[in-house]
Amino acid sequence: MTDNVVHLHKTPEMPAQDASVTTLTVVPDAPAAPLVPLWVRSGRAVKTAVTHDRAKTGARAVARHSLYVWGGGRIVARRTWDGRTGARYERFLRAAEAAGNMELAGEWEERLQHFRDARHRRRMDLLTSPIDAAKGALVGTGLGIGSLVALGVVLAIANKDIVDVITPIMAVIEFIRLVITIVQVVWGPALTIGPFLALLALWTVGSKQQAAPAWALPDNIRSGEGEPITPSIVVKALRDLGVPALRGAIKEMGDAGASMLGPIRIAGCGVEVDVTLPSGVATNEVQSKRRKLAENLTRHEHEVFITIPQAARTVRLWVADSGALDEPIGPSPLVTDETMTADYAKGRAPWGQDLRGDAAALSLYQRHLLITGLSNQGKTVALRSLALWVALDRSVQFLMGDLKGVGDWAMFDGLATTLIQGPTDEHVIQVTEMVEGAVEEMNRRIQAPPGTVFPALIVLVDEAQMAFMCPAKDEDKRPYGGAKANSRYFMAVRKIHNQGRAVNVLMWQGTQDPTDQNLPKLVREGAHTRASLALGTESQARMALGDKAVDGGAAPNLLRPGLDRGTLVVASDGIDIPAGQASITVRTHYIDDDAAKAITDRAKALRDGVTTLHAIDRDPDRDSLADIASVVGTAERVRTKDVLSRLGTLNADAYGGWSFIDLKRVLDGTGAEPYKSDGVMVVGRDRLARALANRDSEGSASADG
């Protein structure tokens, strides 16, 4: 029996580019084969790759420098043609006409006519120029010879030598012969070197203008990283956008396509320019090609924003400096300024920065609020930062429901009158009852004497989609979730949206991944301030911000999930938006949990003390079954609504937030479950008595055992 031989070899199916990779194969009874060192095989692969890269780089360099000459020739020819014809004036004229500026077009037409008149006069002068030149030559020659003879006579008299009369003439003849000799010597080499000098001049022009295809340019130029935005770059980007009417108009304009552009202004970490589109090109045709425009400008899609300003047939381009939007903004003034306070009525919450680098501050006065976006994009932090600011106004009151329940709002314990935290249906029921309580407070305020001023009551529900999607129903079969006329949460929110603003009862909601089911149309349209983080589709963007904002350029669906965390597109009259735009993009400050706790501690110090009701909390020392029996009393049966009311009176802290679900949960399995009598749900006295007796007997048996 022979030993197996281990061979290092390349497998037959291995692709050529992986030639440097070897496999270990056990081949039984195989004859020994010469082994090739691994470093030899890997070295060959590296050498091949290096040689291949060098060959590509060299070929590209040869092509680039050759094309520089060709491109330089085209540029020189174009300049020469422009200088000798009226082509330049005609381009400016067509550009003005395309832009609809007829006054400017008239000026260029007048300049073109002046140029043509001057050219006509020059050409007419050429008809008589040979005769004039001949006459001038004869006169000049005669005067020259006469002058030389006179000079010779003077020399002859001075030197007393008659031969000096022709000395000046001979000197001129010798000079002419010397010039001819020099020309004869230089002419041959000049004919040889001249073409090379001409090519060098063309190459110089071409290299300065980078007159070569992008694939032939060096990597550092070809990447366009950080390339500044110039009028010519913008015009080329628009020309290559794939809009036939736009390309045709720019082609007619030639280099004068820059007349479409307004001034390029520095705007924060980028530049901004207004583009007046030629007739026949719609603004939405440019908006729909944002990615292609960004790539034409050597930027990523998220670094170019297209909005519609007030001027007709105009798009506003904001182009970020390359990589600038990936850098974080500074900390919030709420964190850096420990003396900051808030004024709900007149102040503005410092929310972040707009794309121009200016501070973005939001007025919260009498405005319902909706923030939405995909999960884990910073919705809670953005919503919480507004609540943190307004909490520094000691007059503001809060009712809060956190239907995520992971502690994001725990620091408001001691600030909020009610703070419900948790994701279950029970929590949704309690949040619904909290919002309904706010409706009752709103109605009380509305009925107050005219002129009464009320402090702000902010009803805040985070993860509100949980409420709209809750399947639970009350004892009257009314759903807590949904968007029907009998849906309790939906109707309570609608009532606050309809009348709460006038008496400073405001609804703030945060929700994620909006749909018609988890964010009904009437609810989202009831918010005065609508903000959206990154979303998945344009239809979701329209749900979040409305058609007007999206048609005006708002595009939260083009934000990058994860990378643009905390970046909001805001549609509101409570924030400064450039004239003509329907929305603004804000990069919000990030306030972490520790900083948020420090801010709420400052807010608590401004107040006399607030007792927060946690409706989900139960008193562990209370006997709920015994309390239910006590409030039923001697009546044979009591309606569940009355039982809940009596329990709340008995102990508001323990039972104030109870619903039918809580009552049913305690009674289930005891034999005293609620049942229907005459069409309503009731709790029976006798059943409760038996349940208490059975429980006590079971407890005694357990103790004896």
XYZ file of C-alpha atoms in Angstrom:
705
model
C 0.000 0.000 0.000
C 1.494 3.307 -1.083
C 1.259 6.625 0.699
C -0.880 9.390 -0.685
C 1.037 12.243 -2.248
C 0.102 15.844 -1.529
C 0.417 18.143 -4.542
C 0.145 21.901 -4.796
C -1.379 22.801 -8.153
C -3.875 25.104 -9.855
C -7.320 23.582 -10.371
C -8.472 23.396 -14.033
C -11.645 25.411 -13.442
C -9.794 28.235 -11.705
C -10.102 31.533 -13.633
C -6.997 33.019 -15.111
C -6.960 36.070 -12.870
C -6.678 33.794 -9.792
C -3.534 32.123 -11.016
C -1.710 33.192 -7.882
C -4.060 31.109 -5.700
C -3.130 27.487 -5.073
C -5.166 24.621 -3.706
C -4.188 21.645 -1.624
C -5.296 18.381 -3.212
C -4.710 14.823 -2.005
C -4.064 12.507 -4.955
C -3.782 8.816 -4.043
C -1.029 6.765 -5.675
C 0.101 9.724 -7.802
C 3.692 9.933 -8.963
C 5.746 12.678 -7.419
C 5.654 15.926 -9.377
C 8.090 18.798 -9.177
C 6.771 21.465 -6.826
C 6.786 25.084 -7.874
C 7.442 27.502 -5.004
C 4.429 29.609 -4.095
C 6.398 32.836 -4.254
C 7.333 32.134 -7.895
C 3.716 31.685 -8.956
C 2.519 34.700 -6.927
C 5.396 36.808 -8.202
C 4.443 36.060 -11.786
C 0.879 37.151 -11.118
C 1.992 40.380 -9.463
C 4.432 41.091 -12.270
C 1.708 40.479 -14.859
C -0.721 42.779 -13.023
C 1.880 45.528 -12.677
C 2.857 45.239 -16.331
C -0.796 45.323 -17.359
C -1.455 48.471 -15.309
C 1.658 50.148 -16.670
C 0.636 49.294 -20.211
C -2.817 50.786 -19.709
C -1.377 53.914 -18.116
C 1.177 54.317 -20.908
C -1.398 53.817 -23.650
C -3.694 56.321 -22.039
C -0.855 58.868 -21.753
C 0.031 58.489 -25.450
C -3.601 58.890 -26.446
C -4.051 61.852 -24.117
C -1.107 63.871 -25.442
C -2.004 63.077 -29.042
C -5.562 64.213 -28.464
C -4.304 67.397 -26.783
C -2.853 68.419 -30.170
C -6.099 67.635 -31.969
C -8.179 69.402 -29.329
C -5.832 72.399 -29.324
C -6.189 72.646 -33.111
C -9.970 72.693 -32.768
C -9.790 75.415 -30.123
C -7.427 77.583 -32.212
C -9.556 77.093 -35.318
C -12.675 78.044 -33.357
C -11.004 81.142 -31.973
C -9.761 82.144 -35.414
C -13.201 81.652 -36.933
C -14.793 83.659 -34.134
C -12.291 86.448 -34.635
C -12.834 86.760 -38.384
C -16.599 86.184 -38.576
C -19.716 87.251 -36.724
C -20.231 83.772 -35.261
C -19.640 84.955 -31.705
C -22.199 87.744 -31.984
C -24.703 85.324 -33.529
C -24.296 82.880 -30.629
C -24.891 85.580 -28.048
C -27.882 86.755 -30.062
C -29.430 83.254 -30.145
C -28.721 82.785 -26.427
C -30.560 86.008 -25.574
C -33.490 84.996 -27.769
C -33.615 81.529 -26.159
C -33.633 83.134 -22.703
C -36.468 85.422 -23.797
C -34.380 88.588 -23.206
C -35.307 90.528 -26.339
C -33.654 93.732 -25.133
C -30.298 92.024 -24.834
C -30.908 90.289 -28.143
C -31.402 93.710 -29.774
C -28.082 94.919 -28.360
C -26.219 91.932 -29.765
C -27.918 92.356 -33.127
C -26.741 95.973 -33.220
C -23.174 94.929 -32.375
C -23.303 92.299 -35.090
C -24.401 94.911 -37.627
C -21.525 97.215 -36.616
C -19.088 94.331 -37.051
C -20.461 93.554 -40.503
C -20.265 97.197 -41.579
C -16.635 97.438 -40.460
C -15.779 94.203 -42.254
C -17.459 95.470 -45.450
C -15.394 98.645 -45.341
C -12.192 96.662 -44.909
C -13.035 94.486 -47.896
C -13.829 97.496 -50.086
C -10.507 99.021 -49.099
C -8.760 95.875 -50.349
C -9.932 96.639 -53.931
C -7.836 99.825 -54.106
C -5.041 98.755 -51.819
C -2.704 97.344 -54.606
C -2.698 100.661 -56.492
C -2.237 102.594 -53.294
C 0.559 100.266 -52.269
C 2.333 100.668 -55.644
C 2.055 104.424 -55.481
C 3.349 104.425 -51.960
C 6.228 102.157 -52.928
C 7.261 104.399 -55.822
C 7.044 107.524 -53.744
C 8.837 105.894 -50.879
C 11.602 104.505 -53.114
C 12.130 107.880 -54.758
C 12.251 109.683 -51.457
C 14.566 107.035 -50.033
C 17.048 107.190 -52.924
C 16.965 110.976 -52.895
C 17.645 111.003 -49.179
C 20.557 108.585 -49.552
C 22.061 110.659 -52.414
C 21.713 113.847 -50.366
C 23.385 112.090 -47.428
C 26.213 110.961 -49.779
C 26.749 114.493 -51.071
C 27.086 115.754 -47.530
C 29.634 113.024 -46.762
C 31.576 113.749 -49.968
C 31.812 117.455 -49.117
C 32.854 116.690 -45.587
C 35.458 114.106 -46.599
C 36.400 115.905 -49.855
C 35.986 112.545 -51.650
C 33.518 112.211 -54.529
C 33.263 108.434 -53.956
C 31.354 109.030 -50.690
C 28.333 110.137 -52.708
C 27.303 106.488 -53.235
C 28.493 105.221 -49.824
C 24.966 105.301 -48.167
C 23.419 103.496 -51.127
C 26.104 100.782 -51.024
C 25.562 100.369 -47.267
C 21.852 99.733 -47.821
C 22.649 97.235 -50.578
C 25.084 95.385 -48.281
C 22.449 95.253 -45.522
C 19.886 93.772 -47.900
C 22.429 91.158 -49.040
C 23.157 90.263 -45.374
C 19.450 89.802 -44.670
C 19.113 87.547 -47.711
C 22.087 85.502 -46.540
C 20.606 85.096 -43.058
C 17.264 84.037 -44.524
C 18.968 81.478 -46.755
C 20.782 80.004 -43.752
C 17.715 79.940 -41.449
C 15.077 78.963 -44.014
C 15.933 75.267 -44.223
C 15.980 74.543 -40.480
C 12.872 76.726 -40.004
C 10.973 74.595 -42.503
C 12.022 71.514 -40.533
C 11.410 72.857 -37.005
C 8.370 75.027 -37.785
C 5.777 72.218 -37.881
C 7.046 70.871 -34.562
C 6.762 74.320 -32.969
C 3.228 74.612 -34.332
C 2.322 71.203 -32.866
C 3.864 72.230 -29.545
C 1.739 75.381 -29.520
C -1.411 73.373 -30.257
C -0.494 70.843 -27.557
C -0.041 73.673 -25.042
C -3.499 75.056 -25.811
C -5.077 71.582 -25.643
C -3.398 70.604 -22.358
C -4.458 73.824 -20.636
C -8.071 73.222 -21.671
C -7.891 69.472 -20.924
C -9.111 68.927 -24.496
C -9.179 65.118 -24.352
C -11.850 62.501 -23.566
C -12.386 61.699 -19.892
C -11.041 58.147 -20.265
C -7.663 59.530 -21.435
C -7.198 62.049 -18.627
C -5.047 61.290 -15.551
C -6.804 59.640 -12.630
C -6.612 62.724 -10.392
C -8.297 64.869 -13.076
C -10.631 62.174 -14.322
C -12.089 61.607 -10.851
C -13.141 65.236 -10.604
C -12.846 65.003 -6.817
C -13.356 68.466 -5.420
C -13.582 70.034 -8.861
C -14.933 73.583 -8.482
C -18.247 74.418 -10.088
C -17.827 76.880 -12.964
C -20.322 78.178 -15.545
C -18.841 76.013 -18.293
C -19.103 72.876 -16.127
C -22.751 73.617 -15.316
C -23.599 74.256 -18.979
C -21.897 71.029 -20.074
C -23.698 69.095 -17.334
C -27.052 70.446 -18.526
C -26.189 69.819 -22.163
C -25.385 66.159 -21.472
C -28.480 65.648 -19.323
C -30.350 63.765 -22.035
C -33.103 66.347 -22.608
C -33.213 66.842 -26.410
C -34.801 70.302 -26.314
C -32.258 71.511 -23.749
C -29.329 70.044 -25.635
C -30.518 71.601 -28.902
C -30.950 75.027 -27.336
C -27.504 74.927 -25.734
C -25.959 73.721 -28.992
C -27.355 76.752 -30.750
C -26.045 78.988 -27.988
C -22.561 77.471 -28.098
C -20.324 78.790 -25.325
C -22.940 81.431 -24.600
C -25.028 78.808 -22.850
C -23.663 80.356 -19.674
C -26.165 83.169 -20.210
C -28.768 80.762 -18.792
C -26.971 80.918 -15.466
C -27.332 83.439 -12.713
C -24.410 84.279 -10.445
C -22.759 81.290 -8.806
C -22.974 82.051 -5.078
C -21.166 80.412 -2.197
C -23.867 78.827 -0.014
C -22.577 77.090 3.094
C -20.587 73.989 2.227
C -21.403 74.319 -1.488
C -22.504 76.717 -4.189
C -25.889 77.763 -5.515
C -26.897 78.871 -8.991
C -30.214 79.652 -10.670
C -30.650 78.267 -14.197
C -33.207 79.878 -16.510
C -34.259 77.109 -18.864
C -34.793 77.827 -22.575
C -38.271 77.750 -24.044
C -39.608 74.233 -24.502
C -37.822 72.740 -21.463
C -39.885 72.054 -18.320
C -38.424 72.252 -14.834
C -39.558 68.726 -13.966
C -37.484 67.381 -16.865
C -34.373 68.585 -15.042
C -35.647 67.523 -11.600
C -36.261 63.967 -12.753
C -32.615 63.586 -13.817
C -30.972 64.515 -10.545
C -28.578 61.574 -10.501
C -27.340 62.160 -14.034
C -26.906 65.871 -13.390
C -24.925 65.126 -10.222
C -22.643 62.728 -12.065
C -22.163 65.266 -14.861
C -21.076 67.728 -12.169
C -18.664 65.086 -10.757
C -20.726 64.791 -7.576
C -22.724 62.086 -5.867
C -26.499 62.236 -6.111
C -26.935 63.288 -2.475
C -24.608 66.256 -3.057
C -26.920 67.975 -5.585
C -30.321 69.447 -4.699
C -32.736 70.804 -7.312
C -35.503 73.155 -6.193
C -37.944 75.442 -7.973
C -37.552 79.146 -7.054
C -40.124 81.840 -7.556
C -38.928 82.884 -11.024
C -40.699 81.184 -13.924
C -38.954 78.469 -15.947
C -36.071 78.375 -13.475
C -34.401 75.669 -11.419
C -32.114 76.334 -8.480
C -29.121 74.031 -8.154
C -27.294 73.622 -4.875
C -24.066 71.660 -5.311
C -22.124 70.595 -2.229
C -18.374 70.590 -1.991
C -17.256 67.038 -2.542
C -17.630 65.061 0.702
C -18.847 68.066 2.728
C -22.216 66.513 3.608
C -20.514 63.505 5.163
C -18.939 65.693 7.836
C -20.911 66.220 11.094
C -22.212 69.614 12.139
C -21.467 71.202 15.493
C -23.240 70.530 18.795
C -26.627 72.000 19.640
C -26.779 75.364 21.429
C -28.960 73.572 23.981
C -25.864 71.626 24.979
C -23.244 74.368 24.735
C -25.277 77.179 26.358
C -26.409 76.105 29.811
C -28.134 79.445 30.392
C -30.473 79.099 27.404
C -34.200 79.337 28.042
C -37.146 79.072 25.671
C -40.101 81.232 24.721
C -42.864 79.123 23.228
C -44.775 82.068 21.773
C -41.951 84.192 20.348
C -38.857 82.003 20.226
C -37.526 79.472 17.758
C -36.037 76.080 18.544
C -32.416 75.648 17.358
C -32.811 72.506 15.258
C -29.664 72.348 13.141
C -28.214 73.853 9.958
C -29.509 74.183 6.444
C -27.382 73.245 3.465
C -26.003 76.792 3.261
C -24.560 76.413 6.741
C -27.021 78.874 8.292
C -28.727 78.075 11.582
C -32.122 76.428 11.072
C -34.560 77.442 13.805
C -38.198 76.364 13.991
C -41.130 78.245 15.501
C -43.410 75.885 17.437
C -46.099 78.410 18.305
C -49.584 76.987 17.634
C -48.290 74.456 15.098
C -49.141 70.772 14.986
C -46.101 68.676 14.114
C -45.447 65.467 12.188
C -42.038 63.844 11.733
C -41.692 60.647 9.752
C -39.023 58.544 8.077
C -37.599 55.075 7.878
C -36.607 53.233 11.026
C -33.333 54.173 12.754
C -32.818 57.440 10.877
C -32.938 59.799 13.865
C -36.648 60.562 14.088
C -36.886 60.309 17.873
C -33.765 62.444 18.425
C -35.047 65.122 16.035
C -38.453 65.192 17.737
C -36.932 65.075 21.195
C -34.627 68.030 20.514
C -37.686 70.228 19.872
C -39.331 69.002 23.073
C -36.108 69.667 25.002
C -36.031 73.273 23.849
C -39.678 74.047 24.541
C -39.360 72.346 27.950
C -37.120 75.275 28.931
C -40.286 77.394 28.891
C -41.694 76.667 32.340
C -45.284 77.341 31.234
C -45.376 74.470 28.715
C -47.116 71.244 29.741
C -46.596 67.792 28.245
C -48.653 64.645 27.769
C -46.317 62.007 26.339
C -46.745 58.556 24.883
C -43.706 56.569 23.782
C -44.974 53.487 21.968
C -41.477 52.138 21.508
C -40.788 52.003 25.225
C -36.994 51.697 25.284
C -36.358 54.771 27.440
C -35.848 57.430 24.750
C -38.216 59.746 26.660
C -37.477 58.603 30.207
C -35.745 61.889 31.059
C -39.147 63.632 30.847
C -40.279 61.858 34.009
C -40.852 64.816 36.315
C -41.617 67.164 33.411
C -44.543 65.524 31.649
C -47.892 65.321 33.377
C -48.375 61.887 31.805
C -45.622 59.636 30.448
C -46.664 56.279 28.999
C -43.867 54.040 27.702
C -44.349 50.672 26.063
C -45.205 48.941 22.774
C -48.180 46.750 23.718
C -51.858 47.170 22.943
C -52.394 48.153 26.570
C -50.009 51.067 26.116
C -51.816 52.080 22.932
C -55.108 52.068 24.823
C -53.663 54.259 27.552
C -52.127 56.653 25.014
C -55.501 56.858 23.270
C -57.216 57.724 26.535
C -54.466 60.281 27.196
C -55.166 61.971 23.850
C -58.908 61.835 24.529
C -58.236 63.536 27.854
C -56.427 66.273 25.934
C -59.542 66.652 23.777
C -61.611 67.186 26.915
C -59.131 69.813 28.104
C -59.321 71.469 24.692
C -63.114 71.612 24.902
C -62.896 73.113 28.379
C -60.568 75.818 27.110
C -62.781 76.566 24.120
C -65.711 77.173 26.471
C -63.708 79.626 28.584
C -64.454 83.378 28.352
C -63.050 85.053 25.212
C -59.533 86.403 25.616
C -58.453 83.775 28.115
C -54.806 82.844 27.527
C -53.887 79.203 28.135
C -50.431 77.665 28.548
C -49.266 75.360 25.794
C -50.281 71.721 26.198
C -48.209 69.527 23.901
C -49.594 66.046 23.298
C -46.627 64.060 21.997
C -46.887 60.513 20.653
C -43.745 58.818 19.341
C -44.122 55.740 17.118
C -47.718 56.786 16.425
C -48.049 54.133 13.723
C -48.492 51.653 16.576
C -51.680 53.463 17.584
C -53.132 53.526 14.082
C -52.383 49.819 13.592
C -53.662 48.650 16.988
C -56.346 45.919 16.574
C -57.812 46.239 20.087
C -61.436 47.268 20.604
C -63.221 48.643 23.619
C -66.289 47.174 25.283
C -68.505 48.936 22.731
C -66.553 47.337 19.879
C -65.014 50.665 18.919
C -61.472 50.127 17.578
C -58.603 52.006 19.146
C -56.644 51.900 15.884
C -57.652 52.407 12.271
C -58.878 55.469 10.427
C -62.645 55.122 10.540
C -65.219 57.465 12.011
C -65.397 55.306 15.168
C -61.618 54.815 15.552
C -60.815 56.331 18.913
C -57.176 57.421 18.477
C -57.771 58.702 14.944
C -60.809 60.762 15.945
C -59.098 62.208 19.018
C -56.133 63.371 16.898
C -58.476 64.824 14.274
C -60.349 66.817 16.922
C -57.115 68.324 18.233
C -56.004 69.125 14.673
C -59.306 70.846 13.988
C -59.592 73.066 17.067
C -56.598 72.612 19.366
C -54.368 75.263 17.830
C -56.608 78.135 18.900
C -56.298 77.215 22.583
C -52.658 76.053 22.504
C -53.406 72.320 22.577
C -50.939 70.893 20.064
C -50.472 67.422 18.599
C -46.906 66.237 17.895
C -46.436 62.841 16.296
C -43.465 60.810 15.205
C -44.028 57.848 12.923
C -42.021 55.634 10.629
C -42.315 54.161 7.143
C -45.602 55.958 6.331
C -48.449 54.281 4.483
C -52.130 55.112 4.153
C -52.818 52.519 6.838
C -50.374 53.605 9.541
C -50.592 57.345 8.761
C -54.050 58.316 7.468
C -54.323 61.202 5.022
C -56.458 63.423 7.257
C -53.955 63.108 10.094
C -50.854 63.887 8.071
C -52.520 66.826 6.349
C -53.594 68.242 9.712
C -49.988 69.011 10.718
C -48.683 72.546 10.147
C -45.053 71.454 10.280
C -44.216 68.309 8.338
C -40.697 66.913 8.305
C -39.275 63.766 6.823
C -36.052 61.851 7.169
C -34.927 59.335 4.553
C -37.780 57.454 2.891
C -37.974 54.630 0.395
C -40.202 55.964 -2.393
C -41.559 59.168 -3.865
C -45.100 58.135 -2.905
C -43.993 58.006 0.739
C -42.388 61.434 0.323
C -45.733 62.782 -0.880
C -47.452 61.249 2.141
C -44.910 62.797 4.479
C -44.628 66.308 3.031
C -47.520 66.755 0.603
C -47.653 67.086 -3.163
C -46.741 70.774 -3.213
C -43.438 70.262 -1.424
C -42.440 67.259 -3.559
C -43.426 69.000 -6.795
C -41.286 71.922 -5.625
C -38.198 69.742 -5.275
C -38.471 68.118 -1.836
C -37.019 64.620 -2.122
C -36.565 62.804 1.216
C -36.711 59.573 -0.771
C -33.308 60.510 -2.250
C -31.641 60.836 1.151
C -29.301 57.952 1.936
C -30.595 55.697 4.725
C -27.956 55.377 7.403
C -25.558 57.918 5.869
C -27.938 60.893 6.040
C -29.212 60.030 9.498
C -30.638 63.131 11.149
C -31.108 65.036 7.864
C -34.668 66.295 7.456
C -36.646 67.817 4.627
C -39.009 70.312 6.263
C -42.168 71.911 4.914
C -43.459 74.541 7.330
C -44.178 78.232 7.629
C -42.392 78.124 10.981
C -38.916 77.976 9.438
C -37.183 80.379 7.061
C -37.409 78.926 3.554
C -35.866 80.715 0.540
C -38.446 82.616 -1.505
C -40.160 80.441 -4.066
C -39.214 77.125 -2.427
C -41.708 74.843 -0.729
C -39.275 73.081 1.600
C -35.819 73.231 3.113
C -33.279 70.550 4.012
C -32.018 70.656 7.596
C -29.144 68.729 9.139
C -30.246 68.407 12.768
C -28.052 68.572 15.851
C -27.558 65.268 17.624
C -28.338 65.366 21.354
C -27.533 62.085 23.088
C -29.350 60.681 26.125
C -26.889 62.082 28.682
C -27.077 65.585 27.228
C -30.865 65.294 27.018
C -31.021 64.352 30.717
C -28.892 67.366 31.608
C -31.238 69.662 29.651
C -34.348 68.199 31.322
C -32.698 68.675 34.721
C -32.378 72.373 33.874
C -36.028 72.417 32.774
C -37.139 70.759 36.032
C -35.227 73.376 38.003
C -37.403 76.047 36.371
C -40.590 74.393 37.666
C -42.016 73.916 41.109
C -42.247 70.171 40.583
C -44.391 68.007 38.328
C -45.827 64.651 39.350
C -45.769 62.365 36.341
C -48.517 59.796 35.943
C -47.350 56.458 34.537
C -50.635 54.877 33.599
C -49.041 51.509 32.962
C -47.711 51.356 36.511
C -49.783 49.430 39.035
C -49.682 49.519 42.807
C -48.223 46.097 43.685
C -49.645 46.293 47.204
C -53.267 46.653 46.059
C -55.590 43.698 45.555
C -57.240 44.524 42.239
C -59.839 41.746 42.460
C -60.892 42.846 45.942
C -61.037 46.493 44.807
C -63.313 45.528 41.903
C -65.595 43.658 44.272
C -65.680 46.632 46.626
C -66.719 49.118 43.931
C -69.418 46.732 42.655
C -70.788 46.679 46.187
C -74.230 45.216 46.773
C -75.537 45.752 43.221
C -76.286 42.524 41.389
C -74.364 43.683 38.355
C -72.577 46.904 37.299
C -71.624 48.114 33.830
C -67.924 47.854 33.112
C -67.775 51.594 32.359
C -69.090 52.355 35.815
C -66.673 49.874 37.385
C -63.736 51.648 35.723
C -65.028 55.034 36.831
C -65.436 53.865 40.432
C -61.953 52.314 40.424
C -60.484 55.631 39.258
C -62.253 57.364 42.115
C -61.040 54.734 44.557
C -57.375 55.191 43.603
C -56.474 57.455 40.690
C -52.777 56.507 40.742
C -53.491 52.787 40.490
C -56.616 52.784 38.318
C -56.827 56.218 36.701
C -55.508 54.946 33.370
C -57.364 51.632 33.354
C -59.349 50.565 30.319
C -61.674 47.661 29.575
C -58.620 45.619 28.558
C -57.063 46.084 32.012
C -60.308 45.103 33.730
C -60.681 42.028 31.552
C -57.055 41.025 32.129
C -57.556 40.943 35.935
C -60.861 39.044 35.756
C -59.882 36.496 33.089
C -59.533 33.018 34.530
C -61.229 33.898 37.824
C -64.755 32.941 36.827
C -65.854 36.571 37.177
C -65.181 37.637 33.592
C -67.336 40.510 32.208
C -70.416 39.325 30.356
C -73.264 40.865 28.404
C -76.559 41.719 30.005
C -79.243 43.581 28.064
C -76.687 44.299 25.341
C -74.007 45.894 27.563
C -70.923 44.488 29.266
C -71.287 44.090 33.026
C -69.482 42.614 36.030
C -71.534 40.381 38.355
C -71.474 40.634 42.161
C -72.001 36.918 42.795
C -69.302 35.869 40.369
C -66.826 38.193 42.089
C -67.730 36.750 45.483
C -67.143 33.182 44.238
C -63.842 34.209 42.637
C -62.613 35.733 45.892
C -63.745 32.690 47.895
C -62.060 30.251 45.499
C -58.852 32.260 45.567
C -58.799 32.380 49.340
C -59.447 28.652 49.658
C -56.707 27.842 47.145
C -54.335 30.135 49.030
C -55.137 28.383 52.335
C -54.622 24.932 50.816
C -51.259 26.007 49.433
C -50.217 27.345 52.829
C -51.248 24.097 54.608
C -49.412 21.996 52.041
